[in-house]
PDB file of C-alpha atoms in Angstrom:
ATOM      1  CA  UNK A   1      23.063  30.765 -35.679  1.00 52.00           C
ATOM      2  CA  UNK A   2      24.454  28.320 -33.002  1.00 52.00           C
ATOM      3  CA  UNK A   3      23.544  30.583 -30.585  1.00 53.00           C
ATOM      4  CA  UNK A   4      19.636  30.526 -31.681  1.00 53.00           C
ATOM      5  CA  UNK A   5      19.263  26.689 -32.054  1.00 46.00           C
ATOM      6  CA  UNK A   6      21.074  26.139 -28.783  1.00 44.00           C
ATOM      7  CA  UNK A   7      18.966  28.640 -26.788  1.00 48.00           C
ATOM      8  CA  UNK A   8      15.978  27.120 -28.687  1.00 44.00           C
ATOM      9  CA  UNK A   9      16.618  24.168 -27.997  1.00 40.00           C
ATOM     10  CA  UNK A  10      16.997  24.734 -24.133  1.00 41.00           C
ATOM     11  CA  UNK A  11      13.632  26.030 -24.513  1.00 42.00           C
ATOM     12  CA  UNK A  12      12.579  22.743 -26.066  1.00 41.00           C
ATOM     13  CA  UNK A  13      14.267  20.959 -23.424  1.00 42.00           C
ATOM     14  CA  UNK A  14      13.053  22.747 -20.651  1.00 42.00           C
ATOM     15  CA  UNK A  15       9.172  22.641 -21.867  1.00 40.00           C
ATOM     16  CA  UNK A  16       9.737  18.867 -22.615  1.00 39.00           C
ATOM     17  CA  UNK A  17      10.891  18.655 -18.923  1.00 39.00           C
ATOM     18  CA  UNK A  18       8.366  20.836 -17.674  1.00 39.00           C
ATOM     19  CA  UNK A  19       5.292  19.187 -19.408  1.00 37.00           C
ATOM     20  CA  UNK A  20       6.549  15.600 -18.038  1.00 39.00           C
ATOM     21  CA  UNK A  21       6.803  16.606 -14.652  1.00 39.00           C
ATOM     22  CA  UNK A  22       2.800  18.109 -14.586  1.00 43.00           C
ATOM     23  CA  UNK A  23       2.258  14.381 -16.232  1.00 57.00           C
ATOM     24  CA  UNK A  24       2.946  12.867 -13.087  1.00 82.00           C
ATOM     25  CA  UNK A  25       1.845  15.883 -10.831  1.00 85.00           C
ATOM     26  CA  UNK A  26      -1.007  18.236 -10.611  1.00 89.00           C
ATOM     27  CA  UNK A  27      -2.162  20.573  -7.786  1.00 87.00           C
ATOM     28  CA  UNK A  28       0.757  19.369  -5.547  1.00 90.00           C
ATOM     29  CA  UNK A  29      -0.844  15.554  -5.674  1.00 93.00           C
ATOM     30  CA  UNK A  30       0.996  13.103  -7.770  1.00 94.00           C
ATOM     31  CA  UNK A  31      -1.024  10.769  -9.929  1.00 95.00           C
ATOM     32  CA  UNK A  32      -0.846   7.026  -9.649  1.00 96.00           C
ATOM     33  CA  UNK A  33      -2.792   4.598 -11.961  1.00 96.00           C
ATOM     34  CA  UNK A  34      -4.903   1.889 -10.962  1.00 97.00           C
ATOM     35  CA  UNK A  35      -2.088  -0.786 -10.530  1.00 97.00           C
ATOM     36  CA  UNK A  36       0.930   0.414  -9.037  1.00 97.00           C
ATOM     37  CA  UNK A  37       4.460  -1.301  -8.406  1.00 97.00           C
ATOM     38  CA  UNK A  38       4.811  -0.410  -4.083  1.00 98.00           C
ATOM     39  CA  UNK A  39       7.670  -1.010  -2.282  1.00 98.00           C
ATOM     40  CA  UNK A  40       7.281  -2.328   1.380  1.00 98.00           C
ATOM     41  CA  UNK A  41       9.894  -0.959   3.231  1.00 98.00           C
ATOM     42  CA  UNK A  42       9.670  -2.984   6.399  1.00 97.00           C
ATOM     43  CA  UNK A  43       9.552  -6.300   4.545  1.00 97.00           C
ATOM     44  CA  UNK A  44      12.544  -4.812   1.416  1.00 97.00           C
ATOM     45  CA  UNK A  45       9.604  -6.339  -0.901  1.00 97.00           C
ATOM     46  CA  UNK A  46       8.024  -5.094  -3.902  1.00 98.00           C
ATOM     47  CA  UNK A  47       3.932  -6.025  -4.189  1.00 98.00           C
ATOM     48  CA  UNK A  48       1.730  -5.562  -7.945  1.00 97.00           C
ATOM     49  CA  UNK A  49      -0.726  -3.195  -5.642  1.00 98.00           C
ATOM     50  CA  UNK A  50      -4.440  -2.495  -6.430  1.00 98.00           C
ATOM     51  CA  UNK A  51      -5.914   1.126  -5.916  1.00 98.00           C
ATOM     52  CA  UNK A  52      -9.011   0.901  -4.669  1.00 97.00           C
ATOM     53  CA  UNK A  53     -10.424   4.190  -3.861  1.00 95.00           C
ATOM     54  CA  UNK A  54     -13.645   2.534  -2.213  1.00 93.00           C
ATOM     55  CA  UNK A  55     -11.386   0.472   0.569  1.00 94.00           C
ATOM     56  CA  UNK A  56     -10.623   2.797   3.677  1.00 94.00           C
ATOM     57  CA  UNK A  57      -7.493   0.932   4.966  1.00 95.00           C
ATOM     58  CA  UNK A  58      -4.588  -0.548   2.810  1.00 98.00           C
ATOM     59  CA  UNK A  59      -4.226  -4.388   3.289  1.00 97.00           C
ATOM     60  CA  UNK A  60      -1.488  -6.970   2.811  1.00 98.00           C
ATOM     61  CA  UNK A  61      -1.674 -10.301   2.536  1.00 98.00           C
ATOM     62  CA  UNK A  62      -0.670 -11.674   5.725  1.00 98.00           C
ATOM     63  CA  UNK A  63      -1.437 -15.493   7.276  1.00 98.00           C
ATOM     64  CA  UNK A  64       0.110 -17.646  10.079  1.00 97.00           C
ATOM     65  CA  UNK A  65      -0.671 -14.688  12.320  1.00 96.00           C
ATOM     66  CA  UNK A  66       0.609 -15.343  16.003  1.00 97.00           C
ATOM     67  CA  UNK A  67       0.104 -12.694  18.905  1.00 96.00           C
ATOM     68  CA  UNK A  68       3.057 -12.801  20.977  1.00 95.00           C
ATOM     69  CA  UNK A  69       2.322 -13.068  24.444  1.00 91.00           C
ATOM     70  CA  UNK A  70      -1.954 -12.623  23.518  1.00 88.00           C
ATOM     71  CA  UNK A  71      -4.431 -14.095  22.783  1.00 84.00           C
ATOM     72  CA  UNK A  72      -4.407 -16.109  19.370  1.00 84.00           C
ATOM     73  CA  UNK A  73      -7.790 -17.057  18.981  1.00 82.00           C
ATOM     74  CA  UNK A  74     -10.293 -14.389  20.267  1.00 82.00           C
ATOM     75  CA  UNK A  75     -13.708 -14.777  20.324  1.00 79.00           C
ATOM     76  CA  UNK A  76     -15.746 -12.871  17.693  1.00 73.00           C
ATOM     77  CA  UNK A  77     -16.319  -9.892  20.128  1.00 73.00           C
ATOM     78  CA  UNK A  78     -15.256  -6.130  20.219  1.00 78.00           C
ATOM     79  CA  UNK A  79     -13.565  -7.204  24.003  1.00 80.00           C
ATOM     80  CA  UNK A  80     -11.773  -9.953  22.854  1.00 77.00           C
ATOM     81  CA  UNK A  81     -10.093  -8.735  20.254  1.00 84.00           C
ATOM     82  CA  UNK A  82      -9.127  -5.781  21.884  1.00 85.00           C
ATOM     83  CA  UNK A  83      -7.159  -7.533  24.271  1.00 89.00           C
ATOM     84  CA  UNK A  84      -4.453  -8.213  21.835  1.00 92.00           C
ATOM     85  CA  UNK A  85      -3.746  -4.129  21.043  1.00 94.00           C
ATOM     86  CA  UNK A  86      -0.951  -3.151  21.577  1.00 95.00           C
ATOM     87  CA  UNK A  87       0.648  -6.250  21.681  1.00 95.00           C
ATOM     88  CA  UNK A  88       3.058  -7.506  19.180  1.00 97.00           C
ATOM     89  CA  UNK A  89       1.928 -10.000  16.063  1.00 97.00           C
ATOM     90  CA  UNK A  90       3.924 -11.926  13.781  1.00 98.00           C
ATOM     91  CA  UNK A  91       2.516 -12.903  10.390  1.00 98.00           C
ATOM     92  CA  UNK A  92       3.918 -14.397   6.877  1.00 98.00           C
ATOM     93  CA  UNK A  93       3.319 -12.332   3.847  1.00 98.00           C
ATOM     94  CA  UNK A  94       4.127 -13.349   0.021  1.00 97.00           C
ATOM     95  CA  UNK A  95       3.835 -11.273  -3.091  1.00 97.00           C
ATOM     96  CA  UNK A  96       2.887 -12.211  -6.976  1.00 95.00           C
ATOM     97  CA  UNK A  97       6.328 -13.326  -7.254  1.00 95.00           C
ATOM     98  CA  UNK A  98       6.671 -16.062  -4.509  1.00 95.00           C
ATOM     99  CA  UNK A  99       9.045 -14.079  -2.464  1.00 97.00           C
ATOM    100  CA  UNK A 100       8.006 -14.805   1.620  1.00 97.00           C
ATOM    101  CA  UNK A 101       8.514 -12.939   4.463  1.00 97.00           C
ATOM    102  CA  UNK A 102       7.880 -13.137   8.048  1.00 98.00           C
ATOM    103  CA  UNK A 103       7.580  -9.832   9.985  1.00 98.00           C
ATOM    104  CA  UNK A 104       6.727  -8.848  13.416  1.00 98.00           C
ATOM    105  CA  UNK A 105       4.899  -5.487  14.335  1.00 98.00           C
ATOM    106  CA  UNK A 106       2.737  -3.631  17.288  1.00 98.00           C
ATOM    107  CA  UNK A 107      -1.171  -4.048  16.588  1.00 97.00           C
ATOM    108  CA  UNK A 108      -1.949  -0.719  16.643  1.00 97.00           C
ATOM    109  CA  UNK A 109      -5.921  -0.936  15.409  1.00 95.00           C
ATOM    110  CA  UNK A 110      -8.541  -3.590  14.716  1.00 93.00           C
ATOM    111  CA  UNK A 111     -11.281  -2.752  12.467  1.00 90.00           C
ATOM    112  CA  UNK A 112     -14.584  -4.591  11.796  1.00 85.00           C
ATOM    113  CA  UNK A 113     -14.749  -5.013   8.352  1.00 82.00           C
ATOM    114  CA  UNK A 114     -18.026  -5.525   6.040  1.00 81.00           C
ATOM    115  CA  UNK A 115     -17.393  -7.058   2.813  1.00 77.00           C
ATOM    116  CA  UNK A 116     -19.219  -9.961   0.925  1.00 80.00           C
ATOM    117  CA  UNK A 117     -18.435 -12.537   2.662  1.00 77.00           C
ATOM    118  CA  UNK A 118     -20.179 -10.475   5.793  1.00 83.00           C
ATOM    119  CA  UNK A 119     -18.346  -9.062   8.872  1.00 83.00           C
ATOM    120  CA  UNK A 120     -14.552  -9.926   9.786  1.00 86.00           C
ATOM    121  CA  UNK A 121     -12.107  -8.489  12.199  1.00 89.00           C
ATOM    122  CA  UNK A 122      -8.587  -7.536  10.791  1.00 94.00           C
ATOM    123  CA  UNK A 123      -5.432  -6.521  12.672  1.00 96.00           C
ATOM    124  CA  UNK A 124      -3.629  -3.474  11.804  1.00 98.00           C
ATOM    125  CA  UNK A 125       0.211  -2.643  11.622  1.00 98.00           C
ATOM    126  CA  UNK A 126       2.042   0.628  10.894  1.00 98.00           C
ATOM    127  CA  UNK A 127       4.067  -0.331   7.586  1.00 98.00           C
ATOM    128  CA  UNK A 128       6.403   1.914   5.208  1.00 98.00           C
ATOM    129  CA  UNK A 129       5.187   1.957   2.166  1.00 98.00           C
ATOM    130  CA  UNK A 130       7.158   3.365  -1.029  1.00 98.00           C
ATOM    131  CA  UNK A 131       6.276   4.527  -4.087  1.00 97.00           C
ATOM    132  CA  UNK A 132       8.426   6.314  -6.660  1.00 94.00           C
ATOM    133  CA  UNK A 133      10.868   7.354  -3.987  1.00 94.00           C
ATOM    134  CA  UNK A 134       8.221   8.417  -1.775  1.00 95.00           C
ATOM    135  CA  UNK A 135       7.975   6.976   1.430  1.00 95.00           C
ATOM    136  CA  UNK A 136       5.040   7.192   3.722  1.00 95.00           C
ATOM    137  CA  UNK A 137       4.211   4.959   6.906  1.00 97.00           C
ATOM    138  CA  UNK A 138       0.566   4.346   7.094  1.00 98.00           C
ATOM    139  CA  UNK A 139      -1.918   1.406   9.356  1.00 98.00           C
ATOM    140  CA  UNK A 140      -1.870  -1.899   7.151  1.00 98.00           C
ATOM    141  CA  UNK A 141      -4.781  -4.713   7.816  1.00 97.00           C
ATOM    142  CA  UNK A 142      -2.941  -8.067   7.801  1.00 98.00           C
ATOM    143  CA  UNK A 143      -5.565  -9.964   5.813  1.00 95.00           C
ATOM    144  CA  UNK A 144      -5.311 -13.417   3.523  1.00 95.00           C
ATOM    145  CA  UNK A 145      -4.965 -12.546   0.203  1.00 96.00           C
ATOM    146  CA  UNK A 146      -3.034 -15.315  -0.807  1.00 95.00           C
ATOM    147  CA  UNK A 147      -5.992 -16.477  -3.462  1.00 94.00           C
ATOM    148  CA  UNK A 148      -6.145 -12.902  -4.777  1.00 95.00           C
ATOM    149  CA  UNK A 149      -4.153 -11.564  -7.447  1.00 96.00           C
ATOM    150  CA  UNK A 150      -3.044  -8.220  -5.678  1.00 97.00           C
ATOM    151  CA  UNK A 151      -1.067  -8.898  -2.288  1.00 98.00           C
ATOM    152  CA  UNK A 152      -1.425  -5.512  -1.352  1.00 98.00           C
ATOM    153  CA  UNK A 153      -4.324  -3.119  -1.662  1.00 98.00           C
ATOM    154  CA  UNK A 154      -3.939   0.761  -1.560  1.00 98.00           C
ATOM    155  CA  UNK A 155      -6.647   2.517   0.405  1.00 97.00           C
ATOM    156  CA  UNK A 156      -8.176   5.493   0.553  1.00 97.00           C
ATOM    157  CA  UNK A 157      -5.321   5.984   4.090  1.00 97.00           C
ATOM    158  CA  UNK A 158      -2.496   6.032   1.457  1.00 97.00           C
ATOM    159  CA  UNK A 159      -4.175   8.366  -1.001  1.00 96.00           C
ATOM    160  CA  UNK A 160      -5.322  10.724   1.258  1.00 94.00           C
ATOM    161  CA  UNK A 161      -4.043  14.588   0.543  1.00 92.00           C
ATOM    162  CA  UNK A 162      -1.317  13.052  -1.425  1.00 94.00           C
ATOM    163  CA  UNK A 163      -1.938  11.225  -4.854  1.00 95.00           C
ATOM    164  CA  UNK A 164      -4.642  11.305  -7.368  1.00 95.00           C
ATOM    165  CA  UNK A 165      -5.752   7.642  -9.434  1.00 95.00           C
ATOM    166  CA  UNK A 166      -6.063   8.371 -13.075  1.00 94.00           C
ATOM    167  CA  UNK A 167      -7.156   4.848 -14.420  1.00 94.00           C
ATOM    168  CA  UNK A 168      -5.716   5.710 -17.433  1.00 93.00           C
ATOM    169  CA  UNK A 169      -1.798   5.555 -16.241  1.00 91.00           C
ATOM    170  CA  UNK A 170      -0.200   2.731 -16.389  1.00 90.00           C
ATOM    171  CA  UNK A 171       2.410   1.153 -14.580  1.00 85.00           C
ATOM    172  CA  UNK A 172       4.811   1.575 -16.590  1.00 79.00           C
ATOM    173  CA  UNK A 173       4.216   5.423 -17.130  1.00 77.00           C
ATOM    174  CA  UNK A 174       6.324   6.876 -14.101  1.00 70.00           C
TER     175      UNK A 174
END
């Protein structure tokens, strides 16, 4: 009899185990929910982040921007701004919490951006980006988001091939 409700319950166990893991999984693409907890590796800070599947880049807030050794206040031109790639910028970031940071990475991209307020230009940075133990470095626009209330918002960059948004899930769920 002890033999029975121990292998049963191994079976129990196992299906229990099996059913939570395709939960969180399915097709090889792990699901997230529409507000995730992220943690930024290169700043050791965690950021309340928005998926948005519409945005194509991921963007952090980011302000006092400073190009080291560039130019800090290009003109609103394709030429002008691409003088600065390559180069190094620093910038201050801050999440929901109040915790500030100051980091310093190469511009590797600058994208014109349409939104509602019309047509900006946005530096990028390479960034490490963790979620759930899974780390992957992706280009990060450095934008002000200081009056919005997600610091960081996941693109479509992040999501790509590896996650699937079930607005559903919950934070709290993994």
């Amino acid at each position: 009899m002890k033999k029975i409700f121990l292998s049963t319950l191994l079976v129990v166990a196992a299906t229990v185990s099996s059913m939570t893991y395709a939960a969180n999984e399915c097709n090889g693409k792990y699901i997230v929910g529409p507000i995730e907890t992220i943690h930024v590796k290169d700043l050791n800070m965690d950021f309340k982040a928005r998926i948005d599947t519409g945005a194509n880049t991921t963007s952090i807030n980011a302000y006092d921007l400073h190009v080291i050794d560039g130019n800090n206040n290009p003109e609103n031109n394709k030429a002008s701004w691409n003088q600065n790639l390559g180069k190094m910028i620093s910038f201050k970031t801050e999440n929901a919490q109040g915790q500030e940071e100051t980091h310093t990475g190469k511009i590797i991209k600058i994208s014109k951006i349409r939104n509602a307020q019309g047509v900006e230009r946005r530096y990028a940075v390479v960034m490490d980006l963790v979620w759930n133990g899974k780390s992957h470095a992706i280009p990060v626009n450095l934008r002000d988001r200081k009056k919005l209330e997600y610091k960081l918002l996941i693109g479509r960059n992040w999501l790509d091939g590896r996650y699937l948004v079930d607005v559903s899930k919950h934070d709290d769920d993994d």
